[in-house]
Amino acid sequence: MGLRTTRIRGLLGRWAATALLGLPALVGCGPAGNVVTELGTTGGTPVEGGTATMALPPASTPNWIFPIGAPGYLATYNSAIQDLLFLRLFTPGQKGDALTMDSPRNLAEMPRYSDHNTTVSITLKKGYAWSDGTPVTTRDVKFWFDLIKDNKREWAGYSPKLMPDDVKEFETVDDRTFRLRLDRAYNPTWFTANELQDFVALPVHAWNPRGESPRRAFARLMRHAKQFSRFATDPLWKTVDGPWRIEKWTTSGQVSLVPNRAYRGPDKPRLDRVVLKPFTTADSEFNVLRAGGVDYGYLPPAVMAQSRQFKERGYRIDPWEGWAVTYIVLNFHHPTVGALLRQDYLRQALQHLIDQKGISRVIWHGSAAPTRGPVPAGLLDDEPYPYDPGRARALLAGHGWAERDGTLRCVRPGPGTDRCGAGVRGGQELRLSLLSQSGSTETSNTMQAVKSDFAKAGIVLDVRQQPLNTVLGTTVPCERTEPLCAQWQLGFFGTQGSWYFPPDPSGEKIFASHAPSNMGSWSDPETDRLIRATEYSAEPAALRDYGRTVARRLPVLWTPNPAYQVSAIRNDLRGVDQNPTLSLAPQNWYYVKKGGAGR
Amino acid sequence: MIRFLAKRLTQALVVLLLVSVLVFVLLHLLPGGPARAILGVQATPDAVAHFNHQQGYDRSLPEQYVSYLGRLLTGDLGESYKLNQSVASLLAERLPKTALLAGLALALAAVVAVPLGVLQAVRRGRAADYLLTGVAFLAYATPVFFLGLVLILVFGQQLQLLPAEAPQADTVGGILAQAPALVLPVVTAALGIVAAFSRYLRSAVLDNLAEDYVRTARAKGQSDARIMARHVLRNALIPLATLLGLYLPTLFSGTLVVESMFNYPGMGLLFWNAAQSSDFPVLLGVTLVVGVATVLGSLLADLAYALLDPRIRSVT
């Protein structure tokens, strides 16, 4: 399994590199093609029809259908379902071995940038229509844009200065073409991947027939969106342009989708029905999976050792790697240890003490892999600070730390190349506290492994575990004088990955100074400059430069990145693409034998 | 009797009010608050502030409580942050499910435990008593999650006689229509109660068999079966009625493990998931229901006691 995981990660790396840096796609030159064939994810003689039941993540209830997500309803499963009903103009997709925004599922042709990248023109593809036969036009896109522009605070996807703030004007050219005048020049790759991916066409003729103002229309649509029990029956949600339509949506969260026979795209569904089934816990899903109750489920990492039993029962095991990184957050503003954490040598020593490869192999049973930096691994060198306790001890000793009465203390305080560093007191103990999320055996074991390895260099790590929501609510950006800032030093909330990249994995939301998800308040002019370059310049190497620099600067401590889930898929269910952006494309699924189709 | 009832209802209301104050304060003392848990790591400070303002969390705690109480009096339990449903509709959806599971488990437990307890008492000190006592202790000591897992492995996966998953219908009628799927969850929830009830009943029957009225009945020539049915059992069941009332709230929250194992989204899981995501309105709503169930259970136990035992009625 370790080898397979490595192969998958290699594939992801190539996707990232080829898609984002414009390098030629590495079609057919790696082992990935062989791996896919061996696993039987495609091929076989398709049988039309059948029902596929897919297990949703534990305690996940799809509960939002309106493609404009309200705060709190941005869950992956919600957007995955919306994307099957309402087509996005641009969606990340696989082309050969590359991840690209030029997906055949797009509703629009690739955008054209002009006026020194301050104007972007977009043309909708020909022939697309709503399920009631009305053609999809630029009016439908304008409707979406007006809704988010006039109600941006109610839209969960809003970040100040980004969409829609960065669009000065939406200019309709004709029924199929529109133009966006931007507030400045942007990197086209970044703008297409991270800003245009939000664009979706909404049926204005059905949703706003009286031409209400965007505010009134939005309020009315939100009222419908709050009527969860009526999602399957409300006529509003029956007008779709995607490959699927809703057959059933229960209040317990089970969603049945059936093909939209009026769909005009290239990827028409082959199955009769797809059922997305909610589970109370991972254990209940595992019990049902063992009894053969789902066609596409998942295994807890702890039972990876039993994967052979599932293979014998006709399932293939396939880790679903999310496009994510995982890390321990450092609170640079903490009143007592903030000064310590700001020392480069100390962060390097801490990183040298995290055995990412060992943890991935032993604790995660091969379903995790080392995180190398803030962008997908394909853009980075190998781990810049590999596991090396000896090197960590040397770094600490070389900067004025020595053992006194069994405790590692600063014996040479003050700034200077061989001293503890500015703000570190003489005699200060090297003791840190880590607030980690609870509820996962693998995470608990990882934290104990880190604690044990820190101790090898004399560093004391106190690990506290709390539920995820407590950790998320505590490890927030703070100022030194705020009481909350003293409540956490190091934080971990990455059992399912700490950060999922947007299609262009730039860092404006995570490592830029004052970024909303910059939990540790990392602030570095060099990082800010490199992030700005990824957003604004058209320089292809900008993302690689940002990734490599931040990987070495260590604004966080990189830890093994777990798979989104370890999937168990019936062998006769083919065409399942476990996209790293976690989207679903059941229109490509099919059974290859009568037994499967007859379900 | 009416005075007794009125007194107990007043006490119940005071208890409920105190429970709601306690839970409200404790929830709001939790570190972090719900905003980040609901909005996720990508939320901007502006979005967090907007959420807190919308929910009224930027007001003082007493203000928030009074506002909550005001809404409660009009029957408005609020909206779940995570589930896109009103708390009232969530409770209306989940409560019957848990009530059905708990009710069936209690009924099964009572039906099985009564004859077992009587048999053990009648056969006291004999092989059947030792055997059943051993089995009862084993059942009582077996964790519910382990028992459920064993049942799933044996009946759901090896023998494939029963589904490994509870019924997935949304209505009680739909759930009952899938009766075979109810067997494993109900048995899992009931087995521990059977053990407890049978042990209680064994002791109660033994106590009553030693009473003077039993000797008198025997002296009057009544058969053992009649003595047991008409005299001993009626008295021995009185503590069981109390026990049933006290088990009611425990079952509402205690079915959590069964709901979790058998994919049966009921009240226990609703509370657990709400606690994981700091969904305060749901937590308060479920607490209220469990509080009502506790008070109601205790009230029913008292009433049953009074009805079954004329001595209690005459005192009250």
XYZ file of N, CA and C in Angstrom, chain A residues 270-421:
456
model
N -24.631 7.174 -16.980
C -24.904 5.816 -17.449
C -25.739 5.045 -16.429
N -25.616 5.439 -15.158
C -26.385 4.756 -14.114
C -27.814 5.291 -14.088
N -28.721 4.496 -13.541
C -30.110 4.949 -13.374
C -30.256 5.843 -12.157
N -29.408 5.602 -11.176
C -29.588 6.312 -9.914
C -28.287 6.267 -9.109
N -28.034 7.370 -8.409
C -26.922 7.408 -7.454
C -27.499 7.793 -6.105
N -27.175 6.995 -5.104
C -27.676 7.287 -3.755
C -26.492 7.694 -2.879
N -26.583 8.864 -2.285
C -25.557 9.318 -1.349
C -26.114 9.091 0.050
N -25.466 8.207 0.760
C -26.060 7.699 2.001
C -25.314 8.243 3.214
N -26.025 8.877 4.142
C -25.353 9.408 5.329
C -25.113 8.321 6.377
N -24.092 8.501 7.163
C -23.806 7.569 8.256
C -23.558 8.348 9.534
N -24.064 7.780 10.605
C -23.931 8.456 11.894
C -22.465 8.523 12.310
N -21.761 7.416 12.154
C -20.348 7.368 12.544
C -19.577 6.510 11.542
N -18.246 6.591 11.648
C -17.403 5.760 10.782
C -17.614 4.284 11.101
N -17.883 3.980 12.362
C -18.095 2.578 12.748
C -19.337 2.002 12.074
N -20.416 2.786 12.053
C -21.638 2.248 11.446
C -21.433 2.055 9.951
N -20.703 2.971 9.325
C -20.415 2.819 7.892
C -19.602 1.551 7.653
N -18.637 1.324 8.535
C -17.759 0.160 8.391
C -18.566 -1.132 8.534
N -19.510 -1.132 9.496
C -20.353 -2.323 9.683
C -21.195 -2.597 8.441
N -21.758 -1.544 7.870
C -22.610 -1.711 6.691
C -21.759 -2.103 5.481
N -20.586 -1.517 5.376
C -19.676 -1.852 4.275
C -19.314 -3.343 4.329
N -19.008 -3.809 5.533
C -18.654 -5.224 5.693
C -19.802 -6.145 5.299
N -21.033 -5.641 5.524
C -22.198 -6.456 5.156
C -22.587 -6.245 3.694
N -21.792 -5.458 2.965
C -22.053 -5.253 1.534
C -23.157 -4.254 1.255
N -23.443 -3.353 2.195
C -24.560 -2.423 2.044
C -24.255 -1.166 1.251
N -23.006 -0.926 0.921
C -22.673 0.225 0.074
C -21.717 -0.220 -1.024
N -21.789 0.482 -2.144
C -20.937 0.129 -3.283
C -19.633 0.915 -3.275
N -19.679 2.059 -2.591
C -18.509 2.952 -2.583
C -18.451 3.548 -1.176
N -17.573 2.959 -0.357
C -17.488 3.407 1.031
C -16.063 3.729 1.417
N -15.777 3.621 2.689
C -14.426 3.939 3.150
C -14.085 3.124 4.386
N -12.773 2.981 4.620
C -12.276 2.223 5.759
C -11.587 3.169 6.724
N -11.693 2.929 8.028
C -10.866 3.701 8.954
C -9.399 3.320 8.733
N -8.457 4.285 8.822
C -7.051 3.937 8.580
C -6.571 2.788 9.460
N -7.137 2.681 10.665
C -6.664 1.652 11.591
C -6.907 0.244 11.065
N -7.869 0.068 10.146
C -8.144 -1.291 9.653
C -7.564 -1.515 8.259
N -6.614 -0.658 7.882
C -5.963 -0.835 6.575
C -5.341 -2.220 6.474
N -4.931 -2.751 7.646
C -4.313 -4.068 7.634
C -5.302 -5.147 7.175
N -6.613 -4.866 7.291
C -7.628 -5.853 6.884
C -8.059 -5.656 5.424
N -7.338 -4.805 4.709
C -7.809 -4.459 3.370
C -7.914 -5.693 2.468
N -7.109 -6.722 2.756
C -7.160 -7.920 1.922
C -8.563 -8.566 1.981
N -9.165 -8.539 3.181
C -10.505 -9.128 3.315
C -11.496 -8.439 2.368
N -11.348 -7.125 2.254
C -12.270 -6.384 1.383
C -11.986 -6.682 -0.081
N -10.721 -6.847 -0.398
C -10.381 -7.200 -1.781
C -10.989 -8.557 -2.128
N -10.933 -9.475 -1.153
C -11.519 -10.800 -1.405
C -13.031 -10.719 -1.585
N -13.635 -9.729 -0.960
C -15.093 -9.569 -1.086
C -15.486 -8.748 -2.312
N -14.543 -8.420 -3.137
C -14.869 -7.743 -4.392
C -14.775 -6.232 -4.337
N -14.016 -5.698 -3.380
C -13.809 -4.247 -3.319
C -12.364 -3.942 -3.693
N -12.123 -2.803 -4.269
C -10.742 -2.343 -4.435
C -10.518 -1.215 -3.423
N -9.336 -1.150 -2.860
C -9.011 -0.169 -1.831
C -8.183 0.934 -2.469
N -8.615 2.150 -2.325
C -7.988 3.237 -3.052
C -8.010 4.520 -2.207
N -6.881 4.895 -1.590
C -6.883 6.135 -0.797
C -7.243 7.340 -1.669
N -8.130 8.157 -1.180
C -8.575 9.359 -1.908
C -7.797 10.543 -1.345
N -6.822 10.947 -2.113
C -5.930 12.010 -1.648
C -6.546 13.372 -1.931
N -6.814 14.106 -0.898
C -7.307 15.468 -1.077
C -6.154 16.403 -1.396
N -6.461 17.514 -2.041
C -5.426 18.486 -2.369
C -5.214 19.353 -1.118
N -4.420 18.811 -0.183
C -4.331 19.451 1.127
C -2.919 19.385 1.695
N -2.687 20.213 2.693
C -1.475 20.108 3.498
C -1.896 20.041 4.963
N -0.990 19.491 5.773
C -1.292 19.324 7.191
C -0.112 19.855 8.005
N -0.454 20.535 9.103
C 0.617 21.196 9.869
C 0.193 21.481 11.296
N 1.209 21.790 12.117
C 0.970 22.289 13.476
C 1.129 23.804 13.407
N 0.129 24.522 13.875
C 0.171 25.989 13.834
C 0.991 26.503 15.023
N 1.761 27.550 14.793
C 2.583 28.151 15.841
C 2.045 29.546 16.153
N 1.852 29.830 17.420
C 1.313 31.141 17.804
C 2.467 32.126 18.024
N 2.781 32.892 16.986
C 3.926 33.820 17.064
C 3.652 34.997 17.983
N 2.407 35.192 18.367
C 2.072 36.301 19.261
C 1.876 35.860 20.708
N 2.181 34.606 21.016
C 1.992 34.148 22.399
C 2.903 34.960 23.327
N 2.373 35.419 24.473
C 3.159 36.324 25.321
C 4.454 35.725 25.866
N 4.506 34.414 26.094
C 5.756 33.867 26.648
C 6.586 33.068 25.634
N 5.941 32.292 24.781
C 6.757 31.494 23.849
C 6.781 32.077 22.433
N 6.059 33.173 22.206
C 6.057 33.790 20.877
C 7.462 34.131 20.420
N 8.264 34.683 21.339
C 9.640 35.062 20.988
C 10.463 33.836 20.614
N 10.200 32.741 21.299
C 10.916 31.497 20.986
C 10.565 31.020 19.572
N 9.255 31.003 19.314
C 8.788 30.468 18.025
C 9.225 31.340 16.858
N 9.541 32.582 17.136
C 9.989 33.462 16.040
C 11.433 33.182 15.629
N 12.158 32.352 16.381
C 13.555 32.041 16.046
C 13.600 30.977 14.938
N 14.248 31.319 13.831
C 14.330 30.384 12.695
C 14.948 29.045 13.113
N 16.060 29.120 13.868
C 16.783 27.894 14.207
C 15.897 26.962 15.048
N 15.060 27.560 15.904
C 14.227 26.736 16.765
C 13.167 25.998 15.941
N 12.543 26.718 15.004
C 11.528 26.062 14.159
C 12.169 24.957 13.324
N 13.402 25.237 12.859
C 14.101 24.201 12.076
C 14.375 22.958 12.936
N 14.795 23.240 14.189
C 15.075 22.107 15.090
C 13.799 21.309 15.349
N 12.694 22.014 15.567
C 11.422 21.318 15.823
C 11.025 20.480 14.609
N 11.217 21.047 13.414
C 10.850 20.305 12.202
C 11.738 19.073 12.030
N 13.022 19.212 12.375
C 13.934 18.055 12.299
C 13.502 16.947 13.257
N 12.679 17.289 14.257
C 12.279 16.298 15.258
C 10.941 15.626 14.927
N 10.359 15.953 13.775
C 9.087 15.308 13.394
C 9.384 14.261 12.326
N 9.207 13.012 12.699
C 9.523 11.900 11.796
C 8.320 11.647 10.876
N 8.197 12.476 9.853
C 7.005 12.395 8.992
C 6.890 11.050 8.284
N 8.038 10.554 7.801
C 7.962 9.292 7.051
C 7.547 8.144 7.979
N 8.157 8.119 9.159
C 7.849 7.050 10.120
C 6.401 7.107 10.568
N 5.923 8.318 10.870
C 4.534 8.475 11.323
C 3.565 8.045 10.219
N 3.885 8.442 8.979
C 3.010 8.082 7.855
C 2.933 6.575 7.692
N 4.074 5.939 7.847
C 4.126 4.492 7.595
C 3.502 3.700 8.740
N 3.878 4.067 9.979
C 3.480 3.233 11.118
C 2.106 3.622 11.651
N 1.931 4.917 11.925
C 0.683 5.328 12.580
C -0.468 5.394 11.577
N -0.202 5.906 10.388
C -1.274 6.045 9.387
C -1.331 4.868 8.420
N -0.539 3.845 8.684
C -0.555 2.618 7.866
C -0.411 2.928 6.374
N 0.372 3.923 6.063
C 0.620 4.261 4.652
C -0.436 5.127 4.014
N -1.483 5.519 4.772
C -2.540 6.342 4.163
C -2.270 7.833 4.364
N -1.061 8.187 4.782
C -0.657 9.597 4.859
C 0.727 9.700 4.239
N 1.122 10.914 3.900
C 2.461 11.118 3.332
C 3.014 12.437 3.852
N 4.341 12.553 3.935
C 4.915 13.788 4.483
C 4.453 15.038 3.735
N 4.202 16.097 4.474
C 3.930 17.399 3.883
C 5.277 18.097 3.717
N 5.513 18.592 2.520
C 6.822 19.233 2.278
C 6.750 20.742 2.338
N 5.580 21.296 2.103
C 5.480 22.754 2.081
C 4.065 23.179 1.768
N 3.874 24.464 1.455
C 2.517 25.009 1.348
C 1.833 24.769 0.009
N 2.475 24.067 -0.912
C 1.885 23.798 -2.225
C 2.031 22.295 -2.495
N 1.355 21.754 -3.490
C 1.487 20.317 -3.763
C 2.942 19.895 -3.960
N 3.196 18.649 -3.521
C 4.569 18.173 -3.444
C 5.321 18.246 -4.766
N 4.614 18.141 -5.884
C 5.272 18.156 -7.181
C 6.002 19.459 -7.468
N 5.623 20.526 -6.758
C 6.262 21.821 -6.974
C 7.448 22.030 -6.036
N 7.708 21.053 -5.172
C 8.701 21.267 -4.111
C 9.850 20.275 -4.203
N 10.929 20.634 -3.509
C 12.024 19.692 -3.350
C 11.604 18.714 -2.259
N 12.517 17.803 -1.929
C 12.224 16.881 -0.833
C 12.130 17.669 0.470
N 11.776 16.971 1.547
C 11.621 17.655 2.835
C 12.850 18.515 3.126
N 12.693 19.821 3.367
C 13.869 20.648 3.632
C 14.514 20.364 4.991
N 13.728 19.891 5.916
C 14.266 19.583 7.248
C 13.868 18.168 7.625
N 14.546 17.150 7.060
C 14.162 15.764 7.336
C 14.421 15.385 8.791
N 13.791 14.291 9.186
C 13.915 13.834 10.575
C 15.375 13.585 10.923
N 15.882 14.310 11.902
C 17.287 14.196 12.278
C 17.468 14.772 13.687
N 17.216 13.967 14.713
C 17.329 14.481 16.087
C 18.721 15.035 16.404
N 19.755 14.433 15.809
C 21.116 14.901 16.053
C 21.292 16.332 15.559
N 20.776 16.587 14.375
C 20.858 17.937 13.793
C 20.057 18.928 14.654
N 18.926 18.478 15.184
C 18.108 19.350 16.033
C 18.881 19.707 17.307
N 19.499 18.705 17.918
C 20.267 18.970 19.150
C 21.410 19.921 18.853
N 22.069 19.738 17.700
C 23.200 20.611 17.345
C 22.721 22.052 17.153
N 21.572 22.225 16.499
C 21.036 23.580 16.287
C 20.761 24.267 17.623
N 20.179 23.517 18.555
C 19.849 24.113 19.857
C 21.119 24.440 20.630
N 22.071 23.505 20.638
C 23.330 23.734 21.368
C 24.072 24.917 20.759
N 24.038 25.021 19.438
C 24.737 26.102 18.757
C 24.096 27.463 18.983
N 22.905 27.485 19.544
C 22.219 28.749 19.809
C 21.974 28.962 21.296
N 22.843 28.411 22.093
C 22.841 28.779 23.514
C 21.890 28.021 24.395
N 21.514 26.799 24.000
C 20.650 26.002 24.872
C 21.472 24.869 25.464
N 21.312 24.664 26.763
C 22.060 23.596 27.420
C 21.212 23.017 28.542
N 21.528 21.764 28.892
C 20.744 21.109 29.932
C 21.226 21.566 31.304
N 20.320 22.015 32.123
C 20.604 22.430 33.502
C 19.615 21.727 34.411
N 20.089 20.915 35.323
C 19.226 20.162 36.257
C 18.188 19.347 35.491
N 18.613 18.726 34.425
C 17.705 17.860 33.669
C 16.743 18.600 32.763
N 16.894 19.929 32.637
C 15.970 20.700 31.799
C 16.763 21.523 30.800
N 16.248 21.598 29.571
C 16.928 22.401 28.551
C 16.607 23.873 28.778
N 17.646 24.674 29.013
C 17.418 26.094 29.312
C 18.340 26.964 28.452
N 17.916 28.203 28.288
C 18.726 29.160 27.534
C 19.853 29.656 28.421
N 21.081 29.419 27.997
C 22.231 29.852 28.804
C 22.946 31.035 28.152
N 22.623 31.329 26.886
C 23.233 32.502 26.235
C 22.111 33.356 25.635
N 21.437 34.138 26.470
C 20.300 34.925 25.957
C 20.743 36.066 25.052
N 19.744 36.648 24.396
C 20.011 37.828 23.581
C 20.164 37.524 22.121
N 20.157 38.553 21.273
C 20.293 38.349 19.828
C 21.727 37.981 19.459
N 21.905 37.381 18.309
C 23.246 36.990 17.865
C 23.188 35.603 17.274
N 24.164 35.323 16.427
C 24.100 34.059 15.677
C 24.268 32.834 16.573
N 24.931 32.954 17.693
C 25.115 31.788 18.553
C 24.341 31.934 19.866
N 23.353 32.768 19.854
C 22.562 33.006 21.077
C 21.106 32.568 20.884
N 20.392 32.578 22.027
C 19.008 32.059 21.988
C 18.109 32.918 21.111
N 18.399 34.196 21.019
C 17.579 35.041 20.148
C 16.866 36.143 20.914
